[in-house]
Amino acid sequence: MKKKTKTRLGIGLFILIPFLIFGFWPLGNPKYNIVFSKEKIDYRQAYLSKKQPHLDSTPLPNIIVILADDLSLMDVSRYGGKNVVTKNIDAIGANGVTFKEAYISSPICAPSRAGLITGRYQQRFGFEINIHERYPKNRIEYFVYANLLNTGDWKVAQHEDWAVPTFEAMHQQGLPPTEFTLAEILKTKGYQTAAIGKWHMGYNETAIPIKRGFDYHYGFYEAFSLYAPKDKEGIINQKLSDFSDPHIWGKGRTGNCAIRKNDQVVEEDTYLTTKIATETNEWIKAHKDEPFFVYVPFSAPHTPFQATKEYYDQYAHIASPEKRIYYAMIHALDDAVGMITQQLKELDLEENTLVIFLSDNGGATYTGAADNSPLKGGKFTNFEGGINVPFMMQWKGTIPKDMRYEKPISALDIFATSAALAQVQLPNDREFDGINLIPYLLDSTYGNQTPHEALFWRSEYHKAIRKGNWKLIQDDLAARTVLYNLADDKNETQNIADKNPAVVKSLQADFQNWEKKLIPSNWPRVMDYEIHAGEAVYYFPL
């Protein structure tokens, strides 16, 4: 009997000891080492070293891009939202143009911002997946998260050969040093530039705002930060049951979540949404006599859910605590936008300033607060609720009031439109994907033309294309392909792929031709978010 026990113990130790040794061995695969083209880096540096003269007597217009975070169409009253009256956001569209079919280039924060700021599909330069501060450290940790913890709809990605980046490669994630930002190209025309708010396009030395063409930065680098200290008097905090929420609260304002001014950590006590607006106004006032570009990426209404009591009390009639604080945060965002537009009036800058407002993706339904209906899906999906976003522009005296534009446009067009207005000669070593929208709004000869023949989305295995009114979504992980006709079915209720095989085949061919221009993602996903759409299940890589 003792012999059998010793034998079993020996076998157990034979299995357990190697597992413990190799289980704690650090992960890291050189296949994700990122190598940047020296030729492109040199070209970029040479281009940026030369100033472009302004040969026209007309003053260059100021440009303000205001970006909300996880704000859906139905969160904005101009698009039919009923929960919050967003009078200041609405006013931008009322004073100019409201785009009905406006799209972001990704339904998740970081890649959509990378497309916006470069004017190129982010898949062209490997920014396809959200950037990550960390991956599983070793096989033990990987096993625990994948098999023992309840992560809800956030499923740990099953990579072959434990394929995660090395520590060094992980810290290269973000905007590559080969790409041009809108700020950089505008600086060649003498613009003063600032980024005030959430960055989320890289944390390394070459990717932070002050190294990417912005003269001034105030805000934070991560996907989130606290809006105020948790124990601050007059602040309401609402925790969520979602898997990601404890991590966000735990980070607080540490590391890349810290509030920074030009890469120096600063203490901040003011409610962040309001502070972003006041910081923007101070900067505009200081640069009102020279052409300026200010990028204002608010973090609202992204988690963590925090609001001042002043706003929270205005929604006492809302029973759901998640929805109540969410609406309060949107109300604060709307007031902050109003502070900026009011500043332009007071400084008499409206007639020489293009103001653009949009959201980085649809509402985050996993919070239990956002609702994109009647559109399908939300953040982390290529359904309309995830990528069809509020988008408005005003330019007093140039864009007529109360315009409505119904043809599909893209956030990529912000770069092209701004560059055209600044009369910038763009770099000629690469293809840009945006279109200057101004002629489509003001020139009658463009009346029957469409800015984009097709729009594309790709996040590893989760893909989509819109061409005309046809919309194809293909999820290779879920082995699911769906087709919608948005003219008849904007809410994507009827999959008509089986009835239109020729259309499916044609759209897939168009997508494959587009993919030939892309490179693989520079880094892998960490998780696969499980999407429940009726009885169907889809996945999205995070």
mmCIF file of C-alpha atoms in Angstrom, residues 120-447:
data_model
loop_
_atom_site.group_PDB
_atom_site.id
_atom_site.type_symbol
_atom_site.label_atom_id
_atom_site.label_comp_id
_atom_site.label_asym_id
_atom_site.label_seq_id
_atom_site.Cartn_x
_atom_site.Cartn_y
_atom_site.Cartn_z
ATOM 1 C CA ARG A 120 -5.616 56.587 -42.836
ATOM 2 C CA TYR A 121 -7.169 53.251 -42.091
ATOM 3 C CA GLN A 122 -5.233 52.266 -38.990
ATOM 4 C CA GLN A 123 -4.826 48.737 -40.354
ATOM 5 C CA ARG A 124 -2.389 50.185 -42.898
ATOM 6 C CA PHE A 125 0.129 50.657 -40.085
ATOM 7 C CA GLY A 126 -0.733 47.795 -37.746
ATOM 8 C CA PHE A 127 -2.886 49.690 -35.204
ATOM 9 C CA GLU A 128 -5.729 47.197 -35.516
ATOM 10 C CA ILE A 129 -6.302 46.160 -31.897
ATOM 11 C CA ASN A 130 -6.551 48.192 -28.703
ATOM 12 C CA ILE A 131 -3.160 48.852 -27.153
ATOM 13 C CA HIS A 132 -2.404 47.009 -23.918
ATOM 14 C CA GLU A 133 -0.334 47.777 -20.866
ATOM 15 C CA ARG A 134 -0.070 44.135 -19.988
ATOM 16 C CA TYR A 135 -0.572 40.537 -21.152
ATOM 17 C CA PRO A 136 -0.544 37.327 -19.073
ATOM 18 C CA LYS A 137 2.850 37.193 -17.392
ATOM 19 C CA ASN A 138 3.209 33.422 -17.482
ATOM 20 C CA ARG A 139 1.355 30.183 -18.215
ATOM 21 C CA ILE A 140 -0.041 29.900 -14.693
ATOM 22 C CA GLU A 141 -1.651 33.328 -14.880
ATOM 23 C CA TYR A 142 -2.903 32.581 -18.385
ATOM 24 C CA PHE A 143 -4.470 29.320 -17.204
ATOM 25 C CA VAL A 144 -6.148 30.938 -14.184
ATOM 26 C CA TYR A 145 -7.746 33.751 -16.196
ATOM 27 C CA ALA A 146 -8.796 31.430 -19.004
ATOM 28 C CA ASN A 147 -10.220 28.622 -16.893
ATOM 29 C CA LEU A 148 -10.785 29.491 -13.237
ATOM 30 C CA LEU A 149 -12.048 33.082 -13.078
ATOM 31 C CA ASN A 150 -15.525 34.246 -14.047
ATOM 32 C CA THR A 151 -14.806 36.896 -16.664
ATOM 33 C CA GLY A 152 -18.362 37.107 -18.004
ATOM 34 C CA ASP A 153 -18.501 38.032 -21.682
ATOM 35 C CA TRP A 154 -14.790 38.939 -21.640
ATOM 36 C CA LYS A 155 -13.158 35.680 -22.782
ATOM 37 C CA VAL A 156 -9.386 35.271 -22.561
ATOM 38 C CA ALA A 157 -8.068 34.837 -26.106
ATOM 39 C CA GLN A 158 -6.685 31.399 -26.893
ATOM 40 C CA HIS A 159 -3.381 32.088 -28.644
ATOM 41 C CA GLU A 160 -1.273 29.394 -30.211
ATOM 42 C CA ASP A 161 2.153 28.855 -28.653
ATOM 43 C CA TRP A 162 1.427 31.387 -25.906
ATOM 44 C CA ALA A 163 1.975 34.089 -28.519
ATOM 45 C CA VAL A 164 2.132 37.349 -26.589
ATOM 46 C CA PRO A 165 4.636 40.195 -27.085
ATOM 47 C CA THR A 166 7.822 40.557 -25.147
ATOM 48 C CA PHE A 167 7.911 43.345 -22.560
ATOM 49 C CA GLU A 168 9.958 45.507 -24.933
ATOM 50 C CA ALA A 169 7.589 44.982 -27.859
ATOM 51 C CA MET A 170 4.554 45.707 -25.697
ATOM 52 C CA HIS A 171 5.881 49.161 -24.908
ATOM 53 C CA GLN A 172 6.251 49.959 -28.602
ATOM 54 C CA GLN A 173 2.505 49.687 -29.126
ATOM 55 C CA GLY A 174 0.797 52.851 -30.305
ATOM 56 C CA LEU A 175 1.165 55.350 -33.131
ATOM 57 C CA PRO A 176 4.253 54.276 -35.056
ATOM 58 C CA PRO A 177 6.995 56.843 -35.743
ATOM 59 C CA THR A 178 6.369 56.334 -39.461
ATOM 60 C CA GLU A 179 2.910 57.996 -39.429
ATOM 61 C CA PHE A 180 1.885 61.646 -39.637
ATOM 62 C CA THR A 181 -0.662 63.116 -37.252
ATOM 63 C CA LEU A 182 -2.991 65.942 -38.227
ATOM 64 C CA ALA A 183 -1.186 68.161 -35.728
ATOM 65 C CA GLU A 184 2.163 67.490 -37.373
ATOM 66 C CA ILE A 185 1.061 68.358 -40.878
ATOM 67 C CA LEU A 186 -0.771 71.502 -39.688
ATOM 68 C CA LYS A 187 2.360 72.678 -37.907
ATOM 69 C CA THR A 188 4.130 72.825 -41.278
ATOM 70 C CA LYS A 189 1.654 75.649 -42.079
ATOM 71 C CA GLY A 190 2.358 77.511 -38.854
ATOM 72 C CA TYR A 191 -0.542 76.254 -36.730
ATOM 73 C CA GLN A 192 -0.360 76.265 -32.949
ATOM 74 C CA THR A 193 -1.536 72.886 -31.679
ATOM 75 C CA ALA A 194 -2.903 71.326 -28.488
ATOM 76 C CA ALA A 195 -4.381 68.014 -27.350
ATOM 77 C CA ILE A 196 -6.527 68.312 -24.238
ATOM 78 C CA GLY A 197 -8.117 65.180 -22.794
ATOM 79 C CA LYS A 198 -7.759 61.435 -23.323
ATOM 80 C CA TRP A 199 -4.927 60.287 -25.603
ATOM 81 C CA HIS A 200 -4.926 56.449 -25.759
ATOM 82 C CA MET A 201 -2.658 56.185 -28.795
ATOM 83 C CA GLY A 202 0.515 55.034 -27.089
ATOM 84 C CA TYR A 203 2.545 55.548 -23.934
ATOM 85 C CA ASN A 204 6.100 55.254 -25.216
ATOM 86 C CA GLU A 205 8.475 58.136 -25.872
ATOM 87 C CA THR A 206 7.664 58.401 -29.599
ATOM 88 C CA ALA A 207 3.884 58.148 -29.255
ATOM 89 C CA ILE A 208 2.885 60.695 -26.587
ATOM 90 C CA PRO A 209 1.152 63.907 -27.746
ATOM 91 C CA ILE A 210 4.038 66.343 -27.270
ATOM 92 C CA LYS A 211 6.172 64.120 -29.508
ATOM 93 C CA ARG A 212 3.462 63.879 -32.189
ATOM 94 C CA GLY A 213 3.001 67.476 -33.212
ATOM 95 C CA PHE A 214 1.137 68.908 -30.256
ATOM 96 C CA ASP A 215 2.725 71.955 -28.670
ATOM 97 C CA TYR A 216 0.695 71.441 -25.528
ATOM 98 C CA HIS A 217 -0.995 68.492 -23.853
ATOM 99 C CA TYR A 218 -3.213 68.266 -20.808
ATOM 100 C CA GLY A 219 -4.898 64.986 -19.932
ATOM 101 C CA PHE A 220 -4.015 61.320 -19.578
ATOM 102 C CA TYR A 221 -2.529 58.589 -21.777
ATOM 103 C CA GLU A 222 -4.684 55.560 -20.908
ATOM 104 C CA ALA A 223 -8.206 54.572 -21.992
ATOM 105 C CA PHE A 224 -9.633 55.960 -18.750
ATOM 106 C CA SER A 225 -8.923 57.971 -15.620
ATOM 107 C CA LEU A 226 -10.916 59.048 -12.603
ATOM 108 C CA TYR A 227 -13.046 62.133 -13.194
ATOM 109 C CA ALA A 228 -12.299 63.210 -9.633
ATOM 110 C CA PRO A 229 -10.755 61.687 -6.501
ATOM 111 C CA LYS A 230 -13.118 58.978 -5.233
ATOM 112 C CA ASP A 231 -13.450 60.577 -1.805
ATOM 113 C CA LYS A 232 -13.978 64.130 -3.054
ATOM 114 C CA GLU A 233 -16.982 65.822 -1.487
ATOM 115 C CA GLY A 234 -19.879 66.262 -3.903
ATOM 116 C CA ILE A 235 -18.801 63.405 -6.204
ATOM 117 C CA ILE A 236 -21.086 60.416 -6.791
ATOM 118 C CA ASN A 237 -19.362 57.121 -7.651
ATOM 119 C CA GLN A 238 -21.172 54.186 -9.252
ATOM 120 C CA LYS A 239 -19.444 50.806 -9.443
ATOM 121 C CA LEU A 240 -20.522 48.290 -12.102
ATOM 122 C CA SER A 241 -20.758 44.510 -12.148
ATOM 123 C CA ASP A 242 -18.877 44.384 -15.460
ATOM 124 C CA PHE A 243 -15.591 42.431 -15.429
ATOM 125 C CA SER A 244 -13.496 45.437 -16.507
ATOM 126 C CA ASP A 245 -14.815 47.855 -13.878
ATOM 127 C CA PRO A 246 -12.727 46.795 -10.823
ATOM 128 C CA HIS A 247 -9.560 47.154 -12.895
ATOM 129 C CA ILE A 248 -10.507 50.714 -13.860
ATOM 130 C CA TRP A 249 -11.246 51.765 -10.279
ATOM 131 C CA GLY A 250 -8.096 50.014 -9.106
ATOM 132 C CA LYS A 251 -5.910 51.966 -11.517
ATOM 133 C CA GLY A 252 -7.372 55.272 -10.372
ATOM 134 C CA ARG A 253 -4.975 57.988 -11.460
ATOM 135 C CA THR A 254 -1.780 55.968 -11.311
ATOM 136 C CA GLY A 255 0.655 55.235 -14.131
ATOM 137 C CA ASN A 256 -0.731 56.102 -17.541
ATOM 138 C CA CYS A 257 -4.051 57.066 -15.912
ATOM 139 C CA ALA A 258 -2.369 59.983 -14.138
ATOM 140 C CA ILE A 259 -3.301 63.509 -15.168
ATOM 141 C CA ARG A 260 -0.401 65.115 -17.002
ATOM 142 C CA LYS A 261 0.571 68.496 -18.326
ATOM 143 C CA ASN A 262 3.217 68.125 -21.030
ATOM 144 C CA ASP A 263 4.225 64.706 -19.652
ATOM 145 C CA GLN A 264 4.543 65.965 -16.072
ATOM 146 C CA VAL A 265 2.120 64.430 -13.571
ATOM 147 C CA VAL A 266 -0.089 67.037 -11.895
ATOM 148 C CA GLU A 267 -2.670 66.896 -9.138
ATOM 149 C CA GLU A 268 -6.183 67.767 -10.293
ATOM 150 C CA ASP A 269 -9.219 68.314 -8.095
ATOM 151 C CA THR A 270 -11.719 69.765 -10.595
ATOM 152 C CA TYR A 271 -14.237 67.375 -12.188
ATOM 153 C CA LEU A 272 -12.330 66.271 -15.271
ATOM 154 C CA THR A 273 -14.995 66.908 -17.926
ATOM 155 C CA THR A 274 -15.291 70.508 -16.777
ATOM 156 C CA LYS A 275 -11.516 70.859 -16.441
ATOM 157 C CA ILE A 276 -10.947 69.732 -20.033
ATOM 158 C CA ALA A 277 -13.250 72.522 -21.209
ATOM 159 C CA THR A 278 -11.667 75.239 -19.050
ATOM 160 C CA GLU A 279 -8.171 74.115 -20.050
ATOM 161 C CA THR A 280 -9.227 74.254 -23.715
ATOM 162 C CA ASN A 281 -10.644 77.742 -23.304
ATOM 163 C CA GLU A 282 -7.528 79.049 -21.606
ATOM 164 C CA TRP A 283 -5.385 77.671 -24.415
ATOM 165 C CA ILE A 284 -7.648 79.102 -27.147
ATOM 166 C CA LYS A 285 -7.625 82.518 -25.501
ATOM 167 C CA ALA A 286 -3.834 82.476 -25.414
ATOM 168 C CA HIS A 287 -3.618 81.614 -29.133
ATOM 169 C CA LYS A 288 -6.597 83.494 -30.561
ATOM 170 C CA ASP A 289 -4.436 85.710 -32.788
ATOM 171 C CA GLU A 290 -2.772 82.892 -34.747
ATOM 172 C CA PRO A 291 -4.150 79.872 -36.586
ATOM 173 C CA PHE A 292 -4.687 77.009 -34.161
ATOM 174 C CA PHE A 293 -5.717 73.384 -34.085
ATOM 175 C CA VAL A 294 -7.008 71.967 -30.816
ATOM 176 C CA TYR A 295 -7.983 68.333 -30.426
ATOM 177 C CA VAL A 296 -10.342 67.913 -27.452
ATOM 178 C CA PRO A 297 -10.921 64.210 -26.706
ATOM 179 C CA PHE A 298 -13.217 64.143 -23.665
ATOM 180 C CA SER A 299 -13.301 60.912 -21.659
ATOM 181 C CA ALA A 300 -17.050 61.206 -20.988
ATOM 182 C CA PRO A 301 -19.172 59.186 -20.785
ATOM 183 C CA HIS A 302 -16.630 56.307 -20.634
ATOM 184 C CA THR A 303 -16.303 54.495 -17.312
ATOM 185 C CA PRO A 304 -15.568 54.914 -14.416
ATOM 186 C CA PHE A 305 -19.023 56.287 -13.708
ATOM 187 C CA GLN A 306 -18.579 59.466 -11.662
ATOM 188 C CA ALA A 307 -20.646 62.642 -11.630
ATOM 189 C CA THR A 308 -20.962 65.729 -9.506
ATOM 190 C CA LYS A 309 -23.953 65.814 -7.179
ATOM 191 C CA GLU A 310 -25.182 68.906 -9.041
ATOM 192 C CA TYR A 311 -25.705 66.888 -12.225
ATOM 193 C CA TYR A 312 -26.682 63.665 -10.491
ATOM 194 C CA ASP A 313 -29.539 65.338 -8.636
ATOM 195 C CA GLN A 314 -31.114 66.446 -11.911
ATOM 196 C CA TYR A 315 -31.818 62.809 -12.802
ATOM 197 C CA ALA A 316 -33.460 61.660 -9.586
ATOM 198 C CA HIS A 317 -36.422 60.434 -11.658
ATOM 199 C CA ILE A 318 -34.245 57.709 -13.235
ATOM 200 C CA ALA A 319 -34.627 54.440 -11.308
ATOM 201 C CA SER A 320 -31.516 52.678 -12.650
ATOM 202 C CA PRO A 321 -28.426 53.930 -10.769
ATOM 203 C CA GLU A 322 -26.247 53.141 -13.796
ATOM 204 C CA LYS A 323 -28.440 55.095 -16.192
ATOM 205 C CA ARG A 324 -28.895 57.959 -13.751
ATOM 206 C CA ILE A 325 -25.181 58.647 -13.398
ATOM 207 C CA TYR A 326 -24.600 58.010 -17.112
ATOM 208 C CA TYR A 327 -27.136 60.693 -18.058
ATOM 209 C CA ALA A 328 -25.591 63.058 -15.527
ATOM 210 C CA MET A 329 -22.188 62.550 -17.142
ATOM 211 C CA ILE A 330 -23.604 63.284 -20.602
ATOM 212 C CA HIS A 331 -25.244 66.438 -19.250
ATOM 213 C CA ALA A 332 -21.858 67.555 -17.892
ATOM 214 C CA LEU A 333 -20.259 66.774 -21.251
ATOM 215 C CA ASP A 334 -22.864 68.855 -23.063
ATOM 216 C CA ASP A 335 -22.246 71.818 -20.756
ATOM 217 C CA ALA A 336 -18.493 71.481 -21.305
ATOM 218 C CA VAL A 337 -18.988 71.562 -25.088
ATOM 219 C CA GLY A 338 -21.133 74.672 -24.588
ATOM 220 C CA MET A 339 -18.314 76.322 -22.636
ATOM 221 C CA ILE A 340 -15.995 75.904 -25.637
ATOM 222 C CA THR A 341 -18.465 77.138 -28.267
ATOM 223 C CA GLN A 342 -19.407 80.089 -26.058
ATOM 224 C CA GLN A 343 -15.734 80.997 -25.797
ATOM 225 C CA LEU A 344 -15.533 81.197 -29.592
ATOM 226 C CA LYS A 345 -18.468 83.628 -29.596
ATOM 227 C CA GLU A 346 -16.926 85.802 -26.912
ATOM 228 C CA LEU A 347 -13.595 85.946 -28.743
ATOM 229 C CA ASP A 348 -15.330 86.616 -32.085
ATOM 230 C CA LEU A 349 -13.725 83.509 -33.612
ATOM 231 C CA GLU A 350 -16.804 81.697 -34.958
ATOM 232 C CA GLU A 351 -16.440 82.912 -38.547
ATOM 233 C CA ASN A 352 -12.880 81.651 -38.808
ATOM 234 C CA THR A 353 -13.191 78.405 -36.885
ATOM 235 C CA LEU A 354 -14.317 74.993 -38.070
ATOM 236 C CA VAL A 355 -15.790 73.060 -35.128
ATOM 237 C CA ILE A 356 -16.239 69.292 -35.463
ATOM 238 C CA PHE A 357 -18.017 67.130 -32.905
ATOM 239 C CA LEU A 358 -18.202 63.329 -33.007
ATOM 240 C CA SER A 359 -17.901 60.202 -30.869
ATOM 241 C CA ASP A 360 -15.147 57.592 -31.055
ATOM 242 C CA ASN A 361 -17.634 54.691 -31.233
ATOM 243 C CA GLY A 362 -21.124 53.717 -30.139
ATOM 244 C CA GLY A 363 -22.411 53.353 -26.604
ATOM 245 C CA ALA A 364 -20.923 50.693 -24.315
ATOM 246 C CA THR A 365 -23.932 48.461 -23.669
ATOM 247 C CA TYR A 366 -21.930 46.283 -21.256
ATOM 248 C CA THR A 367 -22.221 49.071 -18.676
ATOM 249 C CA GLY A 368 -25.972 48.525 -18.358
ATOM 250 C CA ALA A 369 -26.442 52.253 -19.014
ATOM 251 C CA ALA A 370 -25.936 52.862 -22.746
ATOM 252 C CA ASP A 371 -28.659 51.919 -25.216
ATOM 253 C CA ASN A 372 -28.059 52.325 -28.940
ATOM 254 C CA SER A 373 -31.503 51.129 -29.992
ATOM 255 C CA PRO A 374 -33.156 51.117 -32.402
ATOM 256 C CA LEU A 375 -29.711 50.538 -33.912
ATOM 257 C CA LYS A 376 -28.266 47.082 -33.359
ATOM 258 C CA GLY A 377 -25.261 46.409 -31.168
ATOM 259 C CA GLY A 378 -22.873 48.936 -29.694
ATOM 260 C CA LYS A 379 -19.224 49.339 -28.806
ATOM 261 C CA PHE A 380 -17.161 46.244 -29.742
ATOM 262 C CA THR A 381 -19.436 45.497 -32.717
ATOM 263 C CA ASN A 382 -19.542 46.459 -36.385
ATOM 264 C CA PHE A 383 -23.306 46.676 -36.229
ATOM 265 C CA GLU A 384 -24.629 50.186 -36.788
ATOM 266 C CA GLY A 385 -24.869 50.819 -33.046
ATOM 267 C CA GLY A 386 -21.100 50.404 -32.768
ATOM 268 C CA ILE A 387 -19.839 52.418 -35.740
ATOM 269 C CA ASN A 388 -22.565 54.871 -36.863
ATOM 270 C CA VAL A 389 -21.825 57.835 -34.595
ATOM 271 C CA PRO A 390 -22.996 61.408 -33.963
ATOM 272 C CA PHE A 391 -21.001 63.765 -36.182
ATOM 273 C CA MET A 392 -21.645 67.490 -36.700
ATOM 274 C CA MET A 393 -19.717 70.499 -38.012
ATOM 275 C CA GLN A 394 -20.180 74.241 -37.808
ATOM 276 C CA TRP A 395 -18.339 77.086 -39.522
ATOM 277 C CA LYS A 396 -20.296 80.301 -39.219
ATOM 278 C CA GLY A 397 -20.666 82.163 -42.508
ATOM 279 C CA THR A 398 -19.298 79.253 -44.570
ATOM 280 C CA ILE A 399 -21.421 76.176 -43.820
ATOM 281 C CA PRO A 400 -25.128 77.110 -44.004
ATOM 282 C CA LYS A 401 -27.225 76.553 -40.906
ATOM 283 C CA ASP A 402 -29.236 73.394 -40.315
ATOM 284 C CA MET A 403 -27.811 71.343 -43.173
ATOM 285 C CA ARG A 404 -28.486 67.609 -43.220
ATOM 286 C CA TYR A 405 -26.136 65.304 -45.075
ATOM 287 C CA GLU A 406 -27.229 61.700 -45.589
ATOM 288 C CA LYS A 407 -24.488 60.014 -47.607
ATOM 289 C CA PRO A 408 -21.920 57.890 -45.758
ATOM 290 C CA ILE A 409 -18.845 59.734 -44.483
ATOM 291 C CA SER A 410 -15.984 58.732 -42.217
ATOM 292 C CA ALA A 411 -13.994 60.114 -39.303
ATOM 293 C CA LEU A 412 -11.023 59.660 -41.638
ATOM 294 C CA ASP A 413 -12.396 62.673 -43.530
ATOM 295 C CA ILE A 414 -11.490 65.034 -40.673
ATOM 296 C CA PHE A 415 -7.808 64.824 -41.612
ATOM 297 C CA ALA A 416 -8.429 65.397 -45.323
ATOM 298 C CA THR A 417 -10.872 68.251 -44.730
ATOM 299 C CA SER A 418 -8.544 70.022 -42.292
ATOM 300 C CA ALA A 419 -5.498 69.586 -44.535
ATOM 301 C CA ALA A 420 -7.391 71.001 -47.523
ATOM 302 C CA LEU A 421 -8.578 74.044 -45.563
ATOM 303 C CA ALA A 422 -5.025 74.687 -44.379
ATOM 304 C CA GLN A 423 -3.779 74.284 -47.975
ATOM 305 C CA VAL A 424 -1.256 71.674 -46.921
ATOM 306 C CA GLN A 425 0.676 69.745 -49.520
ATOM 307 C CA LEU A 426 0.393 66.249 -48.098
ATOM 308 C CA PRO A 427 3.199 63.667 -47.999
ATOM 309 C CA ASN A 428 3.385 61.809 -51.307
ATOM 310 C CA ASP A 429 4.873 58.544 -50.099
ATOM 311 C CA ARG A 430 1.590 57.054 -48.860
ATOM 312 C CA GLU A 431 -2.120 56.845 -49.514
ATOM 313 C CA PHE A 432 -4.601 58.764 -47.369
ATOM 314 C CA ASP A 433 -8.141 57.463 -47.032
ATOM 315 C CA GLY A 434 -10.180 60.517 -46.065
ATOM 316 C CA ILE A 435 -12.061 62.923 -48.335
ATOM 317 C CA ASN A 436 -12.359 66.706 -48.087
ATOM 318 C CA LEU A 437 -16.022 67.107 -47.163
ATOM 319 C CA ILE A 438 -16.394 70.843 -47.797
ATOM 320 C CA PRO A 439 -17.055 70.594 -51.570
ATOM 321 C CA TYR A 440 -19.767 67.986 -50.916
ATOM 322 C CA LEU A 441 -21.475 70.483 -48.625
ATOM 323 C CA LEU A 442 -21.004 73.709 -50.571
ATOM 324 C CA ASP A 443 -20.480 72.897 -54.263
ATOM 325 C CA SER A 444 -23.662 71.986 -56.138
ATOM 326 C CA THR A 445 -21.661 70.100 -58.783
ATOM 327 C CA TYR A 446 -20.926 67.496 -56.083
ATOM 328 C CA GLY A 447 -24.633 67.040 -55.362
#
